[in-house]
Amino acid sequence: MAGRRISLLSLFVVLLPAATGVQAQELNEQLLAAARKSDAAAVKALLDKGADVNAKTRYGATALSFAADRGSVEVVKLLLERGAEVNVRDTFYSATPLTWAASKNHPEVTRMLLEKGAQTKEMALSIAVQSGHKETAEAVLSMGGFKPEALTPHLTIAMRGGHTEIVDMLKRAGAAPPVEYKIAPEKLKLYEGKYRNSEIEAAMTVTDGKLIAAFQGGQPLNLMATSENVFTAPEIPGIGFTFKLEADRVVSFTLKQGDGSERVFQRVEQKGGAQ
Amino acid sequence: MRNRIFPLAAFVALAITLIGSSSAAAQQTDENWPQFRGPRASGLAEGKPAPVKWNAETGENLLWKTEIPGLAHASPIVWGDRVFVVTAVSSNPNPFFRHGLFGDVDSDKDQSKHTWKLYCLDKKTGRILWERVSYEGVPRVKRHIKGTHANSTPVTDGRHVVAFFGSEGLYCYDFDGKLKWKLDLGTLDSGWFYDPDYQWGMASSPVIYKDMVILQCDVQQGSYIAAWDVKTGKQMWKTNRDEIPSWGSPTVVESTVNGKPLVQIVTNATGGVRGYEAHTGAELWHLRGNPEITSTTPIAAHDLIFVANRYRPNQPIYAIRPGATGDISLKDGKESNEHVAWSKQRGGSYQPTPIIYGDHLYIADNNGALGVYEAKTGERVYQQRIGDKGGSYSASPVASGGRIYFSSEDGEIFVIRAGPKYELLSSNPMGEVLMATPAISDGMIIVRGQKHVFAVAEKKGK
């Protein structure tokens, strides 16, 4: 009898955590669903029942990710009060709640997230400017902390997109128009040709006095020289091309991206200029 | 006496039935384009060549143009002298639709009553012979703002026309427009894997093999592939799939393996490329390694099955031998194995299904980047932007007479010469947005534009 009691107890001890785990998972899924529906009352009730405020989907999105996407001010406020991680980055798009709020033009949620320490301010501004979301651009700029030179690429994008109100905002925030370093057309042709790294090919061509970069399968980028052998892509903040010359021949370029990563592309074919 | 007559009559009746069935249904000729992307989704129509140059705006080589209401990305299909198209008409006179290259995930918010319809047109004149309302009501599932509620191309075997309208059902008509059967498959919730509240709708098109209509239903919960008797709608088999939503169509692949005929249904989805035995639905093989969204349809040629995809985290191209069994996934870093002849992790396409023409595999992506490969080896032959410029492409290429046709969303159809060197032959304006893949039949290209169905062909000598 004692043996059976012990064995039943053991079974209970083994099964209870599993049952609790299933219940917890269900609560978390309900929380994520409630956040997607912008149902603040349900979110509160589920958190009170023990749902994990930072529960994640298989792609690493949280209730805050969804609430930010929906622009649900009440739900975002509630989640932040309950300890939602403001800088959680999903594993698929590497997007944070701020990314979603800016993409969907939710200025109040954007401001709330920034005030709580959200750290993708540069990307949020970039998204807002590229999309022409003036309300969110204004919310991000109002937080301050941008150096004038960091605003120049955004100004270029806003000007090209015809977003005149955003142009004015950026200028008021200190952005100055980009200054192009002039390179003689015959010298520009030195950069023409095909380049390659282990993953992808790139082609540089000169059209109408402009150097254009085209990565395999991507849209062409107009490059602008900022010095003798350094170019930026004005439409993509933070991106830079530094060409390496050896005895007046261009042998490679290094692509630097906004996240600080660098990739080197070796030249495989020369199209113009001296061989 | 009576006993001798009855058996004879029965025999004659049976003989007539058999002869009739073979002549109407089994004769796949170059005038028939019976499903999405034509015979076995190959995209090829040989025989009478389709035109190289036309202008739908001026009427050059335009045979006819017929207005069709509503929105549909479904392609036209053709059998004999009949063209079939489907559409979904909103009671909102200005339904929102956006084309072009963008990454928005939004669902359209139109919750008004819609009407789903099948049209039969005369191939020579474009005259509407009949139209049928299949379903009316508020859509059960929202659509993507770049999609429609009639994305799936119908299919025909020469006697039946089967139209799939997603959550609004599966419908079978005869060639006179008589409804033979219909099935309510329930709510088919298909959309963004990341956030299921973003509903995008279905796009997979049914196929017919022998007397079975086969449908791939990959949805948020409860995906499956199933076959129904095309004559009665009775389910013949159903196989559950562990899949998230996908939008490609299944392909019937007939081959000979170890001297024995093999017919399989090949599907493309996030969980992988799979082959199913056609008569039973039993899964034969499975190749993992696809991105999180898949929209293309498998194709077969040169005794290989080709699948290409493009989304995060990869853009794979696979060339698979048809006699595979079990899990044939590639080990890390490997590009081939016993069952995968070759593969690449870059170069695939997001929506347009590739085409094999001659010795080459042509993969055109949504942004107009065209990559051409030796089909048997995967060696890249060239890369080029279609029409020498960017653009947005959803339709899949089709081919005829040594030429390949690419429909741009902006309303132009570019024609290039098939072969190892890029040569643009023409650019042909249609005058409206083009999302659907054209059909080719008997030297005619039948194009579904946003507002009209067009037929173009060489008028000289007609």
XYZ file of C-alpha atoms in Angstrom:
737
model
C 0.000 0.000 0.000
C 2.773 2.402 0.960
C 4.562 1.388 -2.213
C 1.533 2.245 -4.340
C 1.074 5.591 -2.513
C 4.690 6.445 -3.166
C 4.403 5.477 -6.803
C 1.234 7.561 -7.205
C 2.943 10.472 -5.503
C 5.935 10.086 -7.830
C 3.587 10.123 -10.799
C 1.931 13.292 -9.484
C 5.309 14.953 -8.964
C 6.337 14.069 -12.503
C 3.066 15.066 -14.138
C 2.376 18.278 -12.219
C 5.210 20.304 -13.745
C 4.226 19.044 -17.186
C 0.594 20.068 -16.626
C 1.684 23.395 -15.217
C 3.958 23.845 -18.218
C 1.092 23.205 -20.610
C -1.116 25.651 -18.725
C 1.647 28.247 -18.774
C 2.102 27.785 -22.489
C -1.605 28.214 -23.063
C -1.663 31.370 -20.973
C 1.255 32.750 -22.929
C -0.383 31.991 -26.267
C -3.551 33.656 -25.074
C -1.522 36.668 -24.021
C 0.072 36.932 -27.460
C -3.338 36.597 -29.106
C -4.851 39.255 -26.822
C -2.003 41.636 -27.632
C -2.608 41.076 -31.350
C -6.260 41.925 -30.797
C -5.345 45.056 -28.768
C -7.511 43.713 -25.947
C -6.090 45.505 -22.903
C -8.552 43.956 -20.470
C -7.654 40.449 -21.589
C -3.929 41.242 -21.498
C -4.253 42.462 -17.889
C -6.313 39.455 -16.855
C -3.823 37.029 -18.392
C -0.853 38.755 -16.782
C -2.686 38.599 -13.462
C -3.145 34.859 -13.986
C 0.561 34.440 -14.467
C 1.197 34.745 -18.195
C 4.797 35.631 -18.945
C 4.924 39.233 -20.136
C 8.002 38.354 -22.205
C 6.687 35.110 -23.650
C 7.884 34.665 -27.207
C 6.558 33.136 -30.394
C 8.778 30.680 -32.250
C 10.122 33.697 -34.136
C 10.992 35.604 -30.977
C 8.153 38.154 -31.114
C 6.507 39.166 -27.845
C 3.215 40.703 -26.815
C 4.979 44.068 -26.898
C 6.067 43.431 -30.515
C 2.447 42.885 -31.539
C 1.030 45.717 -29.454
C 3.591 48.109 -30.933
C 2.666 46.941 -34.428
C -0.999 47.614 -33.724
C -0.277 50.990 -32.107
C -2.192 49.898 -29.017
C -1.208 52.615 -26.560
C -3.091 51.078 -23.634
C -1.654 47.608 -24.167
C 1.879 48.926 -24.693
C 1.622 50.987 -21.473
C 0.358 47.984 -19.546
C 3.069 45.669 -20.854
C 5.834 48.155 -20.142
C 4.513 48.649 -16.608
C 4.598 44.890 -16.115
C 8.215 44.617 -17.215
C 8.063 43.896 -20.918
C 11.510 43.937 -22.455
C 11.566 47.034 -24.605
C 14.536 46.056 -26.787
C 13.565 42.479 -27.496
C 14.662 41.592 -31.004
C 12.901 38.829 -32.856
C 15.006 36.058 -34.344
C 13.624 36.279 -37.860
C 13.558 39.923 -38.931
C 15.769 41.245 -36.109
C 12.962 43.726 -35.492
C 12.256 45.355 -32.161
C 8.907 46.716 -30.988
C 10.170 50.149 -32.004
C 10.758 48.872 -35.537
C 7.135 47.807 -35.815
C 5.755 50.988 -34.270
C 7.743 53.119 -36.724
C 6.832 50.936 -39.715
C 3.150 51.333 -39.006
C 3.369 55.056 -38.148
C 2.351 54.928 -34.496
C 3.933 58.081 -33.045
C 2.594 57.775 -29.511
C 3.753 54.196 -29.122
C 7.076 55.153 -30.693
C 7.518 57.911 -28.118
C 6.564 55.607 -25.232
C 9.092 53.013 -26.313
C 11.852 55.570 -26.736
C 11.127 57.041 -23.318
C 11.509 53.552 -21.883
C 14.947 53.218 -23.438
C 14.220 51.650 -26.815
C 17.503 51.634 -28.696
C 16.753 51.494 -32.432
C 16.203 55.255 -32.756
C 18.282 55.492 -35.939
C 16.363 52.686 -37.638
C 13.039 54.079 -36.441
C 13.841 57.451 -37.996
C 15.053 55.788 -41.166
C 11.852 53.777 -41.499
C 9.666 56.770 -40.743
C 11.479 58.994 -43.260
C 11.558 56.374 -46.019
C 7.874 55.688 -45.545
C 6.934 59.342 -45.360
C 5.478 58.877 -41.869
C 5.823 62.443 -40.684
C 4.097 61.920 -37.339
C 6.513 59.175 -36.339
C 9.493 61.073 -37.753
C 8.511 63.999 -35.586
C 8.138 61.768 -32.530
C 11.623 60.331 -33.024
C 13.268 63.676 -33.726
C 11.630 65.139 -30.641
C 13.654 62.769 -28.505
C 16.804 64.557 -29.650
C 20.297 63.127 -29.559
C 20.975 63.198 -33.294
C 24.161 64.725 -34.630
C 23.514 66.978 -37.648
C 25.741 64.904 -39.907
C 23.808 61.771 -38.965
C 20.618 63.437 -40.200
C 22.016 64.247 -43.645
C 21.278 60.835 -45.199
C 17.709 61.048 -43.938
C 17.409 64.494 -45.459
C 18.546 63.084 -48.792
C 15.927 60.349 -48.600
C 13.182 62.757 -47.629
C 14.123 65.100 -50.469
C 14.128 62.287 -53.014
C 10.809 60.975 -51.698
C 9.212 64.383 -51.944
C 8.351 64.375 -48.237
C 8.568 68.142 -47.856
C 7.251 68.342 -44.281
C 9.847 65.798 -43.153
C 12.526 67.759 -45.035
C 11.583 70.847 -43.039
C 11.623 68.882 -39.771
C 15.068 67.503 -40.483
C 16.455 70.881 -41.399
C 15.064 72.350 -38.185
C 16.792 69.508 -36.360
C 20.095 70.531 -37.914
C 20.389 68.341 -41.017
C 22.467 69.867 -43.791
C 22.268 68.874 -47.453
C 24.967 66.418 -48.514
C 28.111 67.831 -50.089
C 29.373 65.811 -52.958
C 33.083 65.415 -53.610
C 33.560 65.908 -57.339
C 35.490 63.239 -59.185
C 36.421 63.763 -62.843
C 34.366 61.491 -65.139
C 37.428 59.770 -66.585
C 38.621 58.975 -63.085
C 35.194 57.740 -62.081
C 35.482 55.109 -64.795
C 38.332 53.505 -62.868
C 35.743 52.088 -60.512
C 33.677 50.398 -63.199
C 33.715 46.628 -63.316
C 32.584 43.470 -61.614
C 33.405 42.666 -58.024
C 32.752 39.595 -55.953
C 33.019 38.155 -52.469
C 32.304 34.601 -51.336
C 28.550 35.210 -51.306
C 27.524 37.721 -53.889
C 28.511 39.665 -56.995
C 28.388 43.392 -57.478
C 28.692 45.517 -60.585
C 29.836 49.148 -60.693
C 28.866 51.202 -63.714
C 29.084 54.866 -64.608
C 25.964 56.424 -66.066
C 25.482 60.155 -66.636
C 28.533 60.932 -64.554
C 27.272 58.906 -61.581
C 28.716 55.733 -60.133
C 26.034 53.096 -59.721
C 26.330 49.939 -57.637
C 24.184 46.914 -58.366
C 24.323 43.858 -56.130
C 23.194 40.530 -57.490
C 19.423 40.524 -57.512
C 19.163 43.967 -55.912
C 18.057 47.391 -57.033
C 20.772 49.709 -58.356
C 22.181 52.233 -55.883
C 23.345 55.716 -56.861
C 26.628 56.403 -55.107
C 27.929 59.781 -54.084
C 31.605 60.470 -53.445
C 32.485 62.028 -50.125
C 36.224 61.891 -50.776
C 38.673 60.580 -53.377
C 37.825 56.903 -52.953
C 34.946 56.859 -50.465
C 31.319 56.817 -51.522
C 27.999 56.672 -49.753
C 24.612 55.556 -50.951
C 22.571 58.598 -49.950
C 19.358 56.614 -49.910
C 20.641 54.166 -47.329
C 21.868 55.780 -44.113
C 25.054 54.399 -42.677
C 26.250 52.580 -45.784
C 29.675 53.320 -47.220
C 31.942 52.104 -50.026
C 35.693 52.476 -49.640
C 37.675 51.585 -52.741
C 41.225 50.351 -52.560
C 43.628 51.406 -55.276
C 46.965 49.845 -56.114
C 49.127 51.634 -58.685
C 46.117 53.506 -60.063
C 44.070 50.344 -60.387
C 41.014 49.700 -58.240
C 41.393 46.224 -56.784
C 38.566 46.010 -54.277
C 36.045 47.875 -52.229
C 34.894 47.484 -48.647
C 31.187 47.799 -47.992
C 30.432 49.140 -44.539
C 26.867 48.862 -43.301
C 24.914 50.684 -40.652
C 25.402 47.937 -38.078
C 29.159 48.311 -38.371
C 29.727 45.146 -40.363
C 32.157 45.207 -43.266
C 32.451 43.065 -46.388
C 35.266 43.131 -48.893
C 34.585 42.669 -52.593
C 37.478 41.814 -54.884
C 37.480 43.055 -58.416
C 37.098 40.322 -61.011
C 36.573 42.312 -64.173
C 37.512 45.801 -65.203
C 35.195 47.652 -67.542
C 36.612 51.121 -67.919
C 39.701 53.176 -67.270
C 43.281 51.948 -67.274
C 43.903 48.212 -67.041
C -33.258 -12.372 -78.606
C -33.548 -9.627 -76.014
C -30.529 -10.980 -74.125
C -28.393 -10.851 -77.275
C -29.469 -7.264 -78.067
C -28.987 -5.861 -74.551
C -25.376 -6.963 -74.164
C -24.601 -5.580 -77.619
C -26.231 -2.245 -76.818
C -24.352 -2.091 -73.578
C -21.100 -2.856 -75.339
C -21.745 -0.184 -77.961
C -22.667 2.339 -75.274
C -19.505 1.507 -73.366
C -17.395 1.767 -76.507
C -18.872 5.166 -77.303
C -18.220 6.288 -73.768
C -14.612 5.163 -73.928
C -13.978 6.711 -77.323
C -15.710 9.917 -76.264
C -13.718 10.155 -73.075
C -10.424 9.647 -74.837
C -11.075 12.149 -77.550
C -12.431 14.875 -75.289
C -10.399 14.501 -72.160
C -7.188 12.683 -72.846
C -5.989 14.501 -75.941
C -3.510 17.064 -74.657
C -2.712 19.174 -77.711
C -0.908 22.431 -78.156
C -4.234 24.203 -78.183
C -4.964 23.223 -74.598
C -3.693 25.097 -71.594
C -5.568 23.204 -68.890
C -4.152 24.493 -65.593
C -1.890 27.074 -64.005
C 1.095 27.560 -66.289
C -0.176 25.120 -68.844
C 0.481 21.406 -69.287
C 2.045 20.113 -66.057
C 2.905 23.727 -65.156
C 5.673 23.638 -67.772
C 4.733 26.994 -69.260
C 5.489 25.654 -72.732
C 3.311 25.661 -75.834
C 4.900 24.388 -78.994
C 3.263 24.048 -82.367
C 1.979 27.271 -83.851
C 4.259 30.045 -82.530
C 2.859 32.890 -80.501
C 3.511 36.445 -81.743
C 6.629 38.440 -80.942
C 5.232 41.929 -81.370
C 1.900 43.427 -80.510
C 0.373 46.453 -78.874
C -2.862 46.044 -76.970
C -3.220 49.804 -76.720
C -3.168 50.432 -80.481
C -4.682 47.095 -81.502
C -1.646 45.747 -83.319
C -2.062 41.952 -83.379
C -4.848 42.208 -80.820
C -7.548 39.670 -81.682
C -9.985 40.569 -78.959
C -10.392 42.130 -75.567
C -13.173 41.275 -73.132
C -13.976 43.129 -69.968
C -14.212 41.010 -66.820
C -15.300 42.692 -63.580
C -13.710 42.196 -60.189
C -10.176 41.366 -59.145
C -8.356 38.108 -59.890
C -4.770 36.944 -60.187
C -5.930 33.562 -61.482
C -4.661 32.745 -64.964
C -6.879 31.951 -67.924
C -7.099 28.295 -68.950
C -7.925 26.967 -72.382
C -9.401 23.805 -73.801
C -10.259 23.567 -77.434
C -12.178 26.693 -78.354
C -13.023 27.636 -74.779
C -11.268 30.024 -72.424
C -12.158 29.953 -68.723
C -11.452 32.702 -66.223
C -12.553 33.342 -62.660
C -13.034 36.516 -60.686
C -14.225 37.882 -57.353
C -16.356 41.002 -57.522
C -16.688 43.220 -54.471
C -19.847 45.202 -53.857
C -17.438 48.001 -52.977
C -17.071 49.750 -56.355
C -13.448 50.736 -55.632
C -11.733 47.839 -53.898
C -8.240 48.690 -52.731
C -5.418 47.016 -54.590
C -1.757 47.900 -54.672
C 0.854 46.474 -57.004
C 4.590 47.038 -57.129
C 7.578 46.122 -55.016
C 6.893 46.664 -51.346
C 7.054 44.661 -48.157
C 3.771 45.577 -46.482
C 2.004 42.675 -44.833
C -1.378 44.354 -44.525
C -4.661 42.638 -45.212
C -7.317 44.458 -47.145
C -10.165 45.553 -44.899
C -13.022 45.161 -47.379
C -15.715 43.217 -45.535
C -18.445 43.842 -48.072
C -20.345 41.179 -49.923
C -18.426 39.603 -52.816
C -19.492 37.483 -55.766
C -17.225 34.706 -57.022
C -17.711 33.832 -60.676
C -16.543 31.528 -63.449
C -16.649 32.747 -67.048
C -16.496 30.775 -70.290
C -15.320 32.718 -73.336
C -15.105 31.817 -76.992
C -11.401 31.581 -77.782
C -11.713 33.012 -81.281
C -13.841 36.046 -80.447
C -13.645 36.604 -76.693
C -17.448 36.532 -76.517
C -18.761 35.439 -73.129
C -20.547 32.145 -73.724
C -21.710 31.766 -70.168
C -20.968 32.936 -66.648
C -21.852 31.343 -63.338
C -21.988 32.653 -59.805
C -20.289 30.136 -57.554
C -20.623 31.921 -54.228
C -21.851 35.169 -52.734
C -21.099 36.539 -49.324
C -18.597 38.319 -47.130
C -15.127 36.786 -47.535
C -14.342 34.445 -44.656
C -10.663 35.324 -44.769
C -9.128 38.670 -45.669
C -6.758 39.051 -48.624
C -3.352 40.712 -48.900
C -3.561 44.260 -50.281
C -1.611 43.004 -53.311
C -3.793 39.907 -53.612
C -7.339 39.112 -54.630
C -10.065 36.716 -53.580
C -9.596 34.776 -56.818
C -5.895 33.937 -56.939
C -6.196 30.234 -57.803
C -6.286 29.272 -61.470
C -9.048 26.821 -62.428
C -8.266 23.472 -64.036
C -9.950 21.426 -66.757
C -9.729 17.962 -68.268
C -11.835 18.823 -71.285
C -15.096 17.817 -69.658
C -14.974 19.384 -66.225
C -13.855 22.807 -65.104
C -12.875 23.021 -61.445
C -12.559 26.404 -59.740
C -11.078 26.887 -56.272
C -12.098 29.954 -54.314
C -10.297 29.274 -51.033
C -12.621 29.501 -48.031
C -15.506 30.031 -50.433
C -15.215 26.515 -51.777
C -14.333 24.156 -54.600
C -16.680 24.020 -57.602
C -16.947 21.675 -60.588
C -18.848 22.580 -63.736
C -19.262 20.886 -67.067
C -18.453 22.680 -70.288
C -21.985 23.987 -70.557
C -21.764 25.612 -67.161
C -23.829 23.093 -65.275
C -22.686 22.753 -61.671
C -21.717 19.111 -61.113
C -20.690 19.364 -57.473
C -19.330 21.755 -54.917
C -17.451 21.393 -51.654
C -17.199 23.657 -48.645
C -13.651 23.086 -47.387
C -14.206 25.313 -44.386
C -12.246 28.403 -43.482
C -8.784 28.198 -45.035
C -6.814 30.709 -42.999
C -3.645 31.476 -44.849
C -1.408 34.430 -44.094
C 1.739 35.700 -42.499
C 3.611 33.062 -40.527
C 4.933 35.723 -38.122
C 1.570 37.184 -37.153
C -1.450 35.067 -38.067
C -3.863 37.970 -37.738
C -2.506 39.201 -41.078
C -4.585 37.126 -43.442
C -3.488 36.874 -47.069
C -5.803 34.320 -48.667
C -5.135 31.245 -50.767
C -3.393 31.050 -54.121
C -2.571 27.399 -54.729
C -4.272 26.139 -57.885
C -5.835 22.696 -58.267
C -4.526 20.142 -60.757
C -6.183 17.129 -62.373
C -4.570 13.751 -62.776
C -6.713 11.084 -64.383
C -10.044 11.382 -62.566
C -8.693 13.157 -59.515
C -8.657 16.840 -58.762
C -5.832 17.505 -56.335
C -5.465 20.512 -54.070
C -2.675 21.660 -51.749
C -4.110 23.486 -48.721
C -1.341 24.939 -46.567
C -2.850 27.096 -43.839
C -2.109 28.318 -40.294
C -3.563 25.176 -38.691
C -4.412 21.848 -40.263
C -2.632 21.850 -43.626
C -3.232 18.993 -46.015
C -3.164 17.783 -49.591
C -6.183 15.929 -50.906
C -7.721 14.398 -53.994
C -11.356 14.266 -54.980
C -13.103 12.376 -57.764
C -13.540 14.990 -60.489
C -16.834 13.423 -61.548
C -18.503 13.346 -58.134
C -16.460 15.392 -55.651
C -16.013 12.375 -53.432
C -12.765 12.507 -51.499
C -10.333 9.844 -52.660
C -7.480 10.537 -50.290
C -6.205 13.142 -47.888
C -2.766 13.493 -46.363
C -2.104 15.861 -43.511
C 0.905 18.134 -43.843
C 3.009 19.676 -41.130
C 3.179 22.986 -42.934
C 2.587 26.698 -42.396
C 0.853 28.693 -45.146
C 2.254 28.428 -48.669
C 1.039 29.624 -52.049
C 2.548 27.375 -54.725
C 0.576 24.735 -56.604
C 1.169 20.990 -56.726
C 2.658 19.468 -59.871
C 2.017 16.036 -61.346
C 5.333 14.456 -62.309
C 5.352 11.291 -64.408
C 8.626 9.443 -64.705
C 10.172 6.036 -64.999
C 12.233 4.862 -62.064
C 14.128 1.582 -62.277
C 12.094 0.670 -65.323
C 8.774 1.233 -63.568
C 6.375 4.131 -64.123
C 6.013 6.496 -61.194
C 3.458 9.256 -60.910
C 3.906 11.615 -58.037
C 2.512 14.911 -56.857
C 5.287 17.300 -55.927
C 4.634 20.223 -53.599
C 6.670 23.233 -52.505
C 6.256 24.736 -49.027
C 8.255 26.069 -46.088
C 8.620 22.700 -44.416
C 10.156 21.471 -47.622
C 9.655 20.033 -51.066
C 7.693 16.777 -50.925
C 6.686 14.051 -53.316
C 3.468 12.098 -52.842
C 2.330 8.945 -54.608
C -0.430 10.219 -56.891
C -2.989 7.452 -56.373
C -2.786 7.197 -52.590
C -1.338 10.457 -51.312
C 1.388 8.597 -49.434
C 4.439 10.782 -48.877
C 7.414 9.392 -50.778
C 10.165 11.871 -49.973
C 10.880 15.151 -48.262
C 13.595 17.749 -48.870
C 13.993 20.351 -46.122
C 15.719 23.691 -46.583
C 13.166 26.195 -47.832
C 12.552 29.762 -46.717
C 9.670 30.862 -44.539
C 7.428 31.973 -47.425
C 7.064 29.922 -50.608
C 4.926 30.841 -53.619
C 6.407 28.996 -56.575
C 5.338 25.746 -58.185
C 7.622 22.769 -58.901
C 8.421 21.994 -62.546
C 9.944 18.952 -64.193
C 12.206 18.458 -67.195
C 15.392 16.571 -68.135
C 14.357 13.850 -65.684
C 14.699 16.304 -62.814
C 12.265 18.193 -60.594
C 13.120 21.868 -60.107
C 12.049 24.089 -57.267
C 13.169 27.658 -56.593
C 12.262 29.969 -53.711
C 13.311 33.330 -52.367
C 12.645 34.743 -48.908
C 14.473 34.773 -45.612
C 16.668 32.986 -44.747
C 17.634 31.632 -48.162
C 16.964 31.713 -51.902
C 17.425 28.090 -52.862
C 17.265 26.320 -56.178
C 16.960 22.535 -56.088
C 17.175 19.982 -58.907
C 15.807 16.694 -57.589
C 15.910 13.241 -59.142
C 12.384 11.772 -59.324
C 13.037 8.399 -57.735
C 13.710 9.731 -54.238
C 12.497 8.127 -51.009
C 12.567 9.260 -47.396
C 14.327 12.326 -46.061
C 16.585 13.586 -48.842
C 17.638 16.827 -47.144
C 21.148 18.024 -47.835
C 23.723 17.870 -45.098
C 25.253 21.172 -44.021
C 27.458 22.644 -46.688
C 26.511 20.071 -49.299
C 25.002 21.016 -52.639
C 24.051 17.548 -53.843
C 23.470 14.000 -52.691
C 22.106 10.764 -54.061
C 18.732 12.374 -54.730
C 19.545 16.046 -55.265
C 21.444 16.440 -58.520
C 22.476 20.007 -57.762
C 21.387 22.958 -55.697
C 22.228 26.528 -54.827
C 21.348 28.589 -51.786
C 21.079 31.818 -53.813
C 19.324 32.719 -57.024
C 15.788 31.488 -56.364
C 12.619 33.480 -57.003
C 9.894 34.706 -54.682
C 6.732 34.522 -56.786
C 7.348 33.793 -60.474
C 7.721 30.068 -61.068
C 10.850 29.283 -63.113
C 10.669 27.815 -66.594
C 12.752 25.223 -68.356
C 13.092 25.746 -72.075
C 15.491 23.611 -74.044
C 18.623 23.069 -72.004
C 18.175 26.070 -69.765
C 16.457 26.964 -66.522
C 15.202 30.558 -66.425
C 14.524 32.100 -63.010
C 12.965 35.569 -62.990
C 12.490 37.249 -59.655
C 9.954 39.843 -58.530
C 12.338 42.702 -59.283
C 12.980 41.617 -62.864
C 16.373 40.029 -62.244
C 16.701 37.052 -64.584
C 19.177 34.253 -63.919
C 19.693 31.556 -66.538
C 21.327 28.212 -65.766
C 22.253 24.985 -67.502
C 19.322 22.864 -66.311
C 21.235 19.623 -65.869
C 24.235 21.053 -64.031
C 23.166 24.348 -62.475
C 26.002 26.259 -64.101
C 24.938 29.851 -64.492
C 24.901 31.045 -68.077
C 23.956 34.683 -67.622
C 22.235 37.262 -65.452
C 20.281 40.197 -66.768
C 17.466 42.531 -65.875
C 14.421 41.799 -68.005
C 13.863 44.569 -70.478
C 17.157 46.086 -69.364
C 15.420 47.879 -66.543
C 13.892 47.238 -63.144
C 10.257 46.521 -62.565
C 7.876 44.396 -60.590
C 6.907 40.881 -61.647
C 4.370 38.491 -60.130
C 3.396 36.469 -63.205
C 5.430 33.450 -64.190
C 7.159 33.306 -67.582
C 5.725 31.246 -70.446
C 7.384 30.144 -73.691
C 6.653 29.312 -77.286
C 8.516 29.153 -80.571
C 11.972 29.745 -79.152
C 10.856 32.775 -77.157
C 10.110 33.431 -73.509
C 7.471 35.895 -72.360
C 7.689 37.889 -69.115
C 4.713 39.939 -67.906
C 5.552 42.994 -65.853
C 3.029 44.289 -63.318
C 3.340 47.671 -64.990
C 1.645 46.335 -68.083
C 4.400 45.319 -70.479
C 5.178 41.852 -71.770
C 8.851 41.433 -72.640
C 9.899 38.784 -75.119
C 13.423 37.376 -75.097
C 15.025 34.761 -77.273
C 15.508 31.456 -75.504
C 19.127 30.340 -75.334
C 22.477 30.960 -73.687
C 22.645 34.660 -74.559
C 20.295 37.383 -73.552
C 18.492 38.996 -76.481
C 15.474 41.202 -75.984
C 13.160 40.792 -78.966
C 10.316 43.117 -78.009
C 8.409 44.935 -75.343
C 4.640 44.890 -75.755
C 2.311 47.247 -73.917
C -0.974 45.855 -72.617
C -2.338 49.075 -71.161
C -3.193 47.749 -67.709
C -1.722 46.078 -64.660
C -0.657 42.473 -65.261
C -0.518 40.103 -62.304
C -1.651 36.777 -63.799
C 0.452 34.369 -65.818
C -0.674 34.276 -69.463
C -1.903 31.199 -71.317
C -0.709 30.206 -74.781
C -2.932 28.276 -77.138
C -2.791 27.656 -80.843
C -0.469 30.584 -81.482
C -2.492 32.939 -79.268
C -1.374 34.498 -76.029
C -4.292 34.968 -73.672
C -3.555 37.559 -71.039
C -5.542 38.369 -67.935
C -5.135 42.065 -67.207
C -6.616 43.783 -64.228
C -9.786 44.724 -66.131
C -9.794 42.667 -69.331
C -8.864 39.370 -70.867
C -6.870 39.891 -74.073
C -5.997 37.575 -76.927
C -3.018 38.454 -79.099
C -1.832 36.570 -82.167
C -0.297 37.236 -85.561
C -3.152 38.773 -87.535
C -1.325 38.369 -90.848
C -2.758 35.458 -92.746
C -5.723 35.093 -90.361
